[in-house]
Tab-separated table of C-alpha atoms in Angstrom:
chain	number	residue	atom	x	y	z
I	142	MET	CA	127.827	183.843	-76.354
I	143	LYS	CA	125.819	186.324	-74.500
I	144	ASP	CA	122.955	183.897	-74.930
I	145	VAL	CA	125.049	181.165	-73.278
I	146	SER	CA	125.821	183.695	-70.281
I	147	ALA	CA	122.146	184.273	-69.764
I	148	LEU	CA	121.183	180.439	-70.306
I	149	MET	CA	123.449	179.430	-67.442
I	150	ASP	CA	121.898	182.239	-65.294
I	151	GLY	CA	118.274	180.800	-65.983
I	152	GLU	CA	117.632	184.351	-67.496
I	153	LEU	CA	117.181	183.550	-71.294
I	154	GLU	CA	113.662	183.997	-72.674
I	155	ARG	CA	111.887	180.720	-73.103
I	156	LYS	CA	111.632	180.898	-76.860
I	157	ARG	CA	115.183	181.034	-77.332
I	158	VAL	CA	116.468	178.233	-74.984
I	159	ARG	CA	115.864	175.469	-77.505
I	160	SER	CA	117.909	177.197	-80.346
I	161	THR	CA	120.504	178.146	-77.854
I	162	ILE	CA	121.086	174.556	-76.584
I	163	THR	CA	121.254	173.215	-80.014
I	164	ARG	CA	123.983	175.907	-81.004
I	165	LEU	CA	125.744	174.977	-77.785
I	166	GLU	CA	125.917	171.572	-78.918
I	167	ASP	CA	127.134	172.358	-82.412
I	168	GLN	CA	129.771	174.941	-81.908
I	169	ASP	CA	133.135	174.352	-80.046
I	170	ASP	CA	133.636	178.010	-78.969
I	171	LEU	CA	130.135	178.132	-77.218
I	172	ARG	CA	130.813	174.917	-75.513
I	173	ASP	CA	134.089	176.264	-74.421
I	174	ALA	CA	132.372	179.499	-73.100
I	175	TRP	CA	129.881	177.236	-71.111
I	176	ALA	CA	132.639	175.559	-69.494
I	177	THR	CA	134.729	178.199	-68.794
I	178	PHE	CA	131.843	180.388	-67.404
I	179	HIS	CA	131.005	177.491	-65.011
I	180	VAL	CA	134.779	177.471	-63.847
I	181	ILE	CA	134.671	181.231	-63.081
I	182	ARG	CA	131.196	180.759	-60.985
I	183	ASP	CA	132.751	177.678	-58.982
I	184	THR	CA	135.986	179.661	-58.569
I	185	LEU	CA	133.914	182.981	-57.341
I	186	GLN	CA	131.844	180.630	-55.043
I	187	GLY	CA	134.863	178.929	-53.409
I	188	ASN	CA	134.765	175.851	-55.434
I	189	ALA	CA	137.834	176.054	-57.307
I	190	ILE	CA	139.227	172.660	-58.241
I	191	GLY	CA	142.315	172.542	-60.331
I	192	PRO	CA	142.075	171.675	-63.857
I	193	SER	CA	142.031	167.853	-64.478
I	194	ARG	CA	141.476	165.649	-67.209
I	195	PHE	CA	138.128	164.896	-65.705
I	196	THR	CA	135.996	166.012	-68.677
I	197	GLU	CA	138.324	163.974	-71.317
I	198	LYS	CA	138.324	160.965	-69.270
I	199	PHE	CA	134.550	161.246	-68.672
I	200	HIS	CA	133.903	161.673	-72.367
I	201	GLU	CA	135.866	158.632	-73.282
I	202	ARG	CA	133.737	156.767	-70.747
I	203	LEU	CA	130.593	158.063	-72.272
I	204	GLU	CA	131.430	157.177	-75.704
I	205	GLN	CA	131.391	153.611	-74.335
I	206	GLU	CA	128.069	153.620	-72.888
I	207	PRO	CA	125.048	152.671	-74.996
I	208	VAL	CA	122.228	155.067	-75.054
I	209	PRO	CA	120.046	154.053	-72.108
I	210	ALA	CA	116.649	152.665	-73.329
I	211	VAL	CA	113.549	154.188	-72.278
I	212	PRO	CA	111.175	151.581	-70.458
I	213	SER	CA	108.724	150.088	-72.909
I	214	TRP	CA	105.861	151.450	-70.652
I	215	ARG	CA	107.026	154.981	-71.028
I	216	ALA	CA	107.465	154.598	-74.705
I	217	GLN	CA	103.749	153.303	-74.933
I	218	LEU	CA	102.546	156.366	-72.844
I	219	PRO	CA	101.372	158.649	-75.773
I	220	ARG	CA	99.441	155.635	-77.234
I	221	MET	CA	97.982	154.666	-73.860
I	222	ARG	CA	97.086	158.466	-73.431
I	223	THR	CA	95.327	158.247	-76.670
I	224	MET	CA	93.386	155.082	-75.838
I	225	LEU	CA	92.256	156.575	-72.536
I	226	LEU	CA	90.916	159.891	-74.143
I	227	THR	CA	89.138	157.951	-76.902
I	228	GLY	CA	87.375	155.868	-74.085
I	229	LEU	CA	86.683	158.723	-72.020
I	230	GLY	CA	85.377	160.385	-75.148
I	231	GLY	CA	83.211	157.441	-75.844
I	232	VAL	CA	81.537	157.496	-72.245
I	233	LEU	CA	80.980	161.103	-72.305
I	234	LEU	CA	79.070	160.714	-75.740
I	235	VAL	CA	76.941	157.702	-74.360
I	236	GLY	CA	76.370	159.777	-71.148
I	237	SER	CA	75.369	162.918	-73.088
I	238	VAL	CA	73.027	160.912	-75.212
I	239	ALA	CA	71.409	159.389	-72.160
I	240	TRP	CA	70.910	162.793	-70.501
I	241	LEU	CA	69.409	164.297	-73.958
I	242	VAL	CA	66.893	161.203	-73.945
I	243	ASN	CA	66.002	161.459	-70.438
I	244	ARG	CA	65.918	165.246	-70.017
I	245	ASP	CA	62.357	165.403	-70.824
I	246	GLY	CA	61.421	163.229	-68.009
I	247	PRO	CA	59.571	159.790	-67.823
I	248	ALA	CA	56.702	160.801	-70.061
I	249	ALA	CA	59.040	161.030	-73.005
I	250	THR	CA	60.284	157.399	-72.877
I	251	GLY	CA	57.889	155.732	-70.373
I	252	ARG	CA	60.929	154.952	-68.135
I	253	GLY	CA	62.105	156.674	-64.945
I	254	ASP	CA	58.692	156.933	-63.309
I	255	PRO	CA	59.765	155.995	-59.644
I	256	ARG	CA	56.449	154.586	-58.941
I	257	PRO	CA	56.051	150.658	-59.469
I	258	ALA	CA	54.553	149.448	-62.411
I	259	PRO	CA	50.715	148.327	-62.331
I	260	PHE	CA	50.304	144.719	-61.645
I	261	VAL	CA	49.059	142.592	-64.709
I	262	ASP	CA	47.615	139.502	-63.678
I	263	GLY	CA	49.075	136.745	-66.055
I	264	GLY	CA	46.939	137.384	-69.225
I	265	LEU	CA	46.130	140.386	-71.386
I	266	ASN	CA	42.673	141.841	-70.236
I	267	ASP	CA	42.730	144.720	-72.620
I	268	SER	CA	40.520	143.740	-75.481
I	269	VAL	CA	42.475	145.721	-78.034
I	270	ALA	CA	45.613	144.305	-77.045
I	271	ILE	CA	44.025	140.780	-77.292
I	272	GLU	CA	42.853	141.480	-80.615
I	273	PHE	CA	45.994	142.610	-81.754
I	274	ALA	CA	47.846	139.595	-80.301
I	275	MET	CA	45.217	137.233	-82.008
I	276	ALA	CA	45.821	138.983	-85.492
I	277	HIS	CA	49.662	138.480	-85.126
I	278	ARG	CA	49.633	135.116	-83.107
I	279	GLN	CA	52.471	133.975	-85.190
I	280	LEU	CA	54.588	136.709	-83.886
I	281	VAL	CA	53.777	136.356	-80.038
I	282	PRO	CA	54.078	133.594	-77.629
I	283	ALA	CA	50.912	131.175	-77.476
I	284	PHE	CA	50.082	132.118	-74.108
I	285	MET	CA	49.678	135.766	-74.859
I	286	ALA	CA	47.683	134.925	-77.606
I	287	ALA	CA	45.322	132.756	-75.717
I	288	PRO	CA	45.570	133.588	-72.085
I	289	ALA	CA	42.978	131.314	-70.874
I	290	ALA	CA	44.954	128.162	-72.289
I	291	ALA	CA	48.240	129.328	-71.256
I	292	GLY	CA	50.198	127.715	-68.134
I	293	PRO	CA	52.713	129.231	-66.495
I	294	ALA	CA	55.305	131.407	-68.433
I	295	ASP	CA	58.248	128.927	-68.498
I	296	VAL	CA	56.196	126.241	-69.852
I	297	PRO	CA	56.033	126.425	-73.859
I	298	ALA	CA	53.114	125.922	-75.689
I	299	ALA	CA	52.756	122.536	-77.572
I	300	SER	CA	51.785	124.474	-80.806
I	301	ASP	CA	55.345	126.294	-81.265
I	302	GLY	CA	56.674	123.463	-82.919
I	303	VAL	CA	59.977	123.345	-80.669
I	304	GLU	CA	60.625	120.352	-78.667
I	305	ARG	CA	61.685	121.554	-75.241
I	306	LYS	CA	63.019	119.725	-72.453
I	307	GLY	CA	62.145	120.066	-68.743
I	308	GLY	CA	58.735	121.015	-68.881
I	309	PRO	CA	55.770	118.880	-67.599
I	310	ARG	CA	54.120	116.839	-70.077
Z	94	MET	CA	113.260	179.754	-68.046
Z	95	SER	CA	114.778	178.794	-64.567
Z	96	ASP	CA	117.946	177.071	-64.003
Z	97	ARG	CA	116.097	173.936	-63.002
Z	98	GLU	CA	114.061	173.920	-66.123
Z	99	ILE	CA	117.066	174.477	-68.278
Z	100	ASP	CA	118.678	171.175	-66.481
Z	101	HIS	CA	115.449	169.606	-67.326
Z	102	GLN	CA	115.701	170.512	-70.918
Z	103	LEU	CA	119.266	169.027	-71.148
Z	104	VAL	CA	117.907	165.824	-69.360
Z	105	LEU	CA	115.215	165.490	-71.912
Z	106	ARG	CA	117.521	165.706	-74.815
Z	107	ALA	CA	120.008	163.261	-72.931
Z	108	GLN	CA	117.096	160.790	-72.450
Z	109	ARG	CA	116.429	160.903	-76.233
Z	110	GLY	CA	120.128	159.812	-76.783
Z	111	ASP	CA	121.843	163.023	-77.048
Z	112	LYS	CA	125.211	162.339	-75.079
Z	113	LEU	CA	126.532	166.237	-75.560
Z	114	ALA	CA	123.537	167.327	-73.646
Z	115	PHE	CA	124.614	165.179	-70.863
Z	116	GLU	CA	128.180	166.298	-71.024
Z	117	LEU	CA	127.017	170.044	-70.505
Z	118	LEU	CA	125.360	168.873	-67.277
Z	119	VAL	CA	128.488	166.976	-66.289
Z	120	ASN	CA	130.548	170.295	-67.082
Z	121	LYS	CA	128.189	172.256	-65.026
Z	122	TYR	CA	128.062	169.970	-61.688
Z	123	GLU	CA	131.571	168.155	-62.058
Z	124	ARG	CA	133.126	170.403	-59.488
Z	125	LYS	CA	130.279	170.654	-57.042
Z	126	LEU	CA	129.826	166.906	-57.043
Z	127	GLN	CA	133.550	166.327	-56.537
Z	128	ARG	CA	133.419	168.906	-53.481
Z	129	LEU	CA	130.543	166.950	-52.041
Z	130	LEU	CA	131.968	163.500	-52.395
Z	131	SER	CA	135.314	164.747	-50.937
Z	132	ARG	CA	133.416	164.831	-47.631
Z	133	LEU	CA	133.002	161.088	-47.990
Z	134	VAL	CA	136.000	159.926	-49.831
Z	135	ARG	CA	139.136	161.852	-48.796
Z	136	ASP	CA	141.932	160.666	-51.362
Z	137	PRO	CA	141.702	163.292	-54.215
Z	138	ALA	CA	142.223	160.521	-56.921
Z	139	GLU	CA	139.651	158.336	-55.545
Z	140	VAL	CA	137.255	161.590	-55.448
Z	141	GLU	CA	137.605	161.835	-59.202
Z	142	ASP	CA	137.118	158.169	-59.761
Z	143	VAL	CA	133.972	157.998	-57.757
Z	144	THR	CA	132.506	161.217	-59.314
Z	145	GLN	CA	132.873	159.706	-62.637
Z	146	GLU	CA	131.252	156.464	-61.691
Z	147	ALA	CA	128.451	158.538	-60.168
Z	148	PHE	CA	128.101	160.418	-63.409
Z	149	ILE	CA	127.983	157.239	-65.524
Z	150	LYS	CA	125.348	155.651	-63.062
Z	151	ALA	CA	123.440	158.757	-63.225
Z	152	TYR	CA	123.533	158.586	-67.279
Z	153	ARG	CA	122.435	154.863	-67.013
Z	154	ALA	CA	119.540	155.848	-64.784
Z	155	LEU	CA	118.326	158.789	-66.800
Z	156	PRO	CA	115.251	156.881	-68.158
Z	157	THR	CA	114.129	156.618	-64.527
Z	158	PHE	CA	114.405	160.574	-63.855
Z	159	ARG	CA	110.933	162.089	-64.322
Z	160	GLY	CA	111.730	165.490	-63.143
Z	161	GLU	CA	109.925	165.218	-59.880
Z	162	SER	CA	113.225	166.699	-58.057
Z	163	ALA	CA	115.734	169.058	-59.338
Z	164	PHE	CA	118.481	167.252	-61.364
Z	165	TYR	CA	121.318	168.301	-59.086
Z	166	THR	CA	119.529	166.797	-56.085
Z	167	TRP	CA	118.930	163.493	-57.851
Z	168	LEU	CA	122.372	163.614	-59.002
Z	169	TYR	CA	123.835	164.276	-55.571
Z	170	ARG	CA	121.775	161.242	-54.067
Z	171	ILE	CA	123.435	159.002	-56.757
Z	172	GLY	CA	126.872	160.466	-55.889
Z	173	ILE	CA	126.480	159.766	-52.159
Z	174	ASN	CA	125.246	156.346	-52.846
Z	175	THR	CA	127.952	155.575	-55.223
Z	176	ALA	CA	130.693	157.105	-52.393
Z	177	LYS	CA	129.071	154.813	-49.638
Z	178	ASN	CA	128.999	151.723	-52.009
Z	179	TYR	CA	132.692	152.468	-52.806
Z	180	LEU	CA	133.777	152.769	-49.312
Z	181	THR	CA	131.807	149.620	-48.553
Z	182	ALA	CA	133.486	147.581	-51.203
Z	183	GLN	CA	136.831	148.937	-49.821
Z	184	GLY	CA	135.919	147.640	-46.199
Z	185	ARG	CA	135.844	151.261	-45.171
Z	186	LYS	CA	132.897	153.417	-43.482
Z	187	ALA	CA	131.808	156.837	-44.436
Z	188	PRO	CA	132.750	159.372	-41.788
Z	189	ALA	CA	130.145	159.402	-39.057
Z	190	THR	CA	130.666	162.970	-38.570
Z	191	VAL	CA	129.626	164.008	-42.178
Z	192	ASP	CA	126.218	164.859	-42.554
Z	193	ILE	CA	125.072	165.256	-46.248
Z	194	ASP	CA	121.987	167.052	-47.241
Z	195	PRO	CA	121.957	167.166	-51.023
Z	196	GLU	CA	119.686	170.337	-50.595
Z	197	ASP	CA	122.322	172.181	-48.641
Z	198	ALA	CA	125.301	170.978	-50.486
Z	199	GLU	CA	124.561	173.580	-53.473
Z	200	SER	CA	124.817	176.554	-51.195
Z	201	ALA	CA	127.484	175.576	-48.626
Z	202	SER	CA	130.916	177.274	-48.682
Z	203	GLU	CA	133.578	175.007	-49.288
Z	204	ASN	CA	137.035	176.802	-49.483
Z	205	ASP	CA	138.561	174.280	-47.288
Z	206	LEU	CA	136.957	171.093	-48.985
Z	207	ALA	CA	138.201	172.529	-52.077
Z	208	ARG	CA	141.732	172.284	-51.028
Z	209	ASP	CA	140.854	168.642	-49.690
Z	210	THR	CA	139.823	167.667	-52.983
Z	211	ASN	CA	142.944	168.465	-54.919
Z	212	THR	CA	146.269	166.682	-55.440
Z	213	PRO	CA	149.300	168.797	-54.602
Z	214	GLU	CA	149.568	169.467	-58.378
Z	215	GLN	CA	146.001	170.398	-58.796
Z	216	GLU	CA	145.984	172.365	-55.560
Z	217	MET	CA	148.604	174.659	-57.267
Z	218	MET	CA	146.584	174.791	-60.377
Z	219	SER	CA	143.613	175.607	-58.524
Z	220	ARG	CA	145.371	178.338	-56.612
Z	221	GLN	CA	146.643	179.714	-59.979
Z	222	VAL	CA	142.981	179.676	-61.315
Z	223	ALA	CA	141.698	181.436	-58.210
Z	224	GLU	CA	144.488	184.160	-58.284
Z	225	THR	CA	143.646	184.633	-62.129
Z	226	VAL	CA	139.947	185.030	-61.502
Z	227	ASN	CA	140.623	187.508	-58.637
Z	228	ALA	CA	143.127	189.659	-60.722
Z	229	ALA	CA	140.676	189.694	-63.566
Z	230	MET	CA	137.963	190.730	-61.216
Z	231	ASP	CA	139.950	193.589	-59.829
Z	232	ALA	CA	140.924	194.761	-63.558
Z	233	LEU	CA	137.135	194.890	-64.377
Z	234	PRO	CA	135.367	198.150	-64.588
Z	235	GLU	CA	133.476	198.936	-61.527
Z	236	GLU	CA	129.830	198.399	-63.161
Z	237	LEU	CA	131.022	194.984	-64.656
Z	238	ARG	CA	132.490	193.738	-61.298
Z	239	SER	CA	129.426	194.685	-59.261
Z	240	ALA	CA	127.270	192.986	-61.810
Z	241	ILE	CA	128.882	189.621	-61.772
Z	242	MET	CA	129.499	189.931	-58.037
Z	243	LEU	CA	125.774	190.398	-57.309
Z	244	ARG	CA	125.031	187.451	-59.874
Z	245	GLU	CA	127.512	184.828	-58.675
Z	246	ILE	CA	128.230	185.615	-55.086
Z	247	GLU	CA	124.912	186.960	-53.801
Z	248	GLY	CA	122.927	184.969	-56.218
Z	249	MET	CA	120.588	187.578	-57.552
Z	250	SER	CA	118.427	187.564	-60.398
Z	251	TYR	CA	118.902	189.902	-63.330
Z	252	ASP	CA	115.588	191.698	-62.035
Z	253	GLU	CA	117.154	192.320	-58.809
Z	254	ILE	CA	120.560	193.419	-60.063
Z	255	ALA	CA	118.851	195.840	-62.352
Z	256	ALA	CA	116.986	197.405	-59.419
Z	257	ILE	CA	120.157	197.703	-57.299
Z	258	MET	CA	122.248	199.054	-60.185
Z	259	ASN	CA	119.383	201.230	-61.419
Z	260	CYS	CA	119.649	200.236	-65.056
Z	261	PRO	CA	117.556	198.048	-67.547
Z	262	ILE	CA	117.613	194.192	-67.537
Z	263	GLY	CA	119.436	194.281	-71.147
Z	264	THR	CA	122.324	196.300	-69.573
Z	265	VAL	CA	122.664	193.733	-66.571
Z	266	ARG	CA	122.715	190.975	-69.337
Z	267	SER	CA	125.367	192.677	-71.133
Z	268	ARG	CA	127.550	193.497	-68.206
Z	269	ILE	CA	127.379	190.066	-66.728
Z	270	PHE	CA	128.349	188.661	-70.145
Z	271	ARG	CA	131.347	191.304	-70.735
Z	272	ALA	CA	132.629	190.410	-67.312
Z	273	ARG	CA	132.647	186.699	-67.962
Z	274	GLU	CA	134.266	187.145	-71.256
Z	275	ALA	CA	137.153	189.397	-69.747
Z	276	ILE	CA	137.755	186.764	-66.856
Z	277	ALA	CA	137.621	183.841	-69.526
Z	278	ASP	CA	140.058	185.538	-71.550
Z	279	GLN	CA	142.585	185.651	-68.521
Z	280	LEU	CA	141.703	181.979	-67.724
Z	281	ARG	CA	141.896	180.294	-71.045
Z	282	PRO	CA	145.522	180.021	-71.298
Z	283	LEU	CA	145.510	178.074	-67.859
Z	284	LEU	CA	142.490	175.894	-68.817
Z	285	GLY	CA	143.147	175.395	-72.502
Z	286	THR	CA	140.942	176.133	-75.494
Z	287	HIS	CA	138.370	173.814	-76.913
Z	288	LYS	CA	141.142	172.566	-79.144
Z	289	ASP	CA	142.928	171.246	-76.064
Z	290	ARG	CA	139.949	170.005	-74.472
Z	291	ARG	CA	137.924	167.181	-75.623
Z	292	TRP	CA	135.101	169.245	-76.757
């Protein structure tokens, strides 16, 4: 009962609050102490109200009440929080990988150089590249393999075996 | 853990379907809420009905309570709205001179209002309760009487009382509890024991 007295004063150690409330609910004598101690408090503070059947009547009404349902969005909160944290974790992971890849500067990836890329005039002028393309002509578009014969980039070569629509004939 | 946090613990339990936890809150605030609502609804029998209704509305609204304000502030707002709706339904108006602030209601001294809240029979009983408490207080040893007065009337924390009484906090806790027990022993025949009560 000493714990009930300290509980109603807000002076009970945090670790004992839960167990004291549980005991308070389970034991009639403790609930009686809780009720009587509050009557004493209210009387000393000038709020004396004569005993009535208030508690009994309220208990009877409360018995008839269904347990109020927690809104579904609140019930979903833990799941939503998990999903949010998972998503945030994914973003952080991707961000970390991107940072690691880029941290050595443009030389490491060839990207990130703020200067504009050199202009390449239509075909491949580099002889090594042309030779490579010629050797792998089945893998590259025809206009790259034979720059001199190639038309505009959006016009497919007749030799690729695919009938295209919309191009000049 | 503060008083407000303890209320919140009880609310959390009630939100999980624990009706007893809500009844502990009712037992704590029923007299304060009745006192407050008696400013709006003068008839003692009506005050009790409106207070019951306010508690039921608070119970139904528990899922919406998020703990952003103190429980009693939230409860008092519900009580005031319930009383105003009741008066409107009766074709009456709330007294214009009554200015109720839930934040102030907790600390206001209301001896005269307590009298207004009682029926003649209840008034006699409340006078008996007050006399019994006062007599029990007078019979307490000085250190117990001082401890409980500093707590209940001055509203001091155990720390502050320990400093004033120059004793350890554990002694303060013990003195306040012993004082309450001594007064409760005298009061129980008037109030009835738990066997007579619903709980």
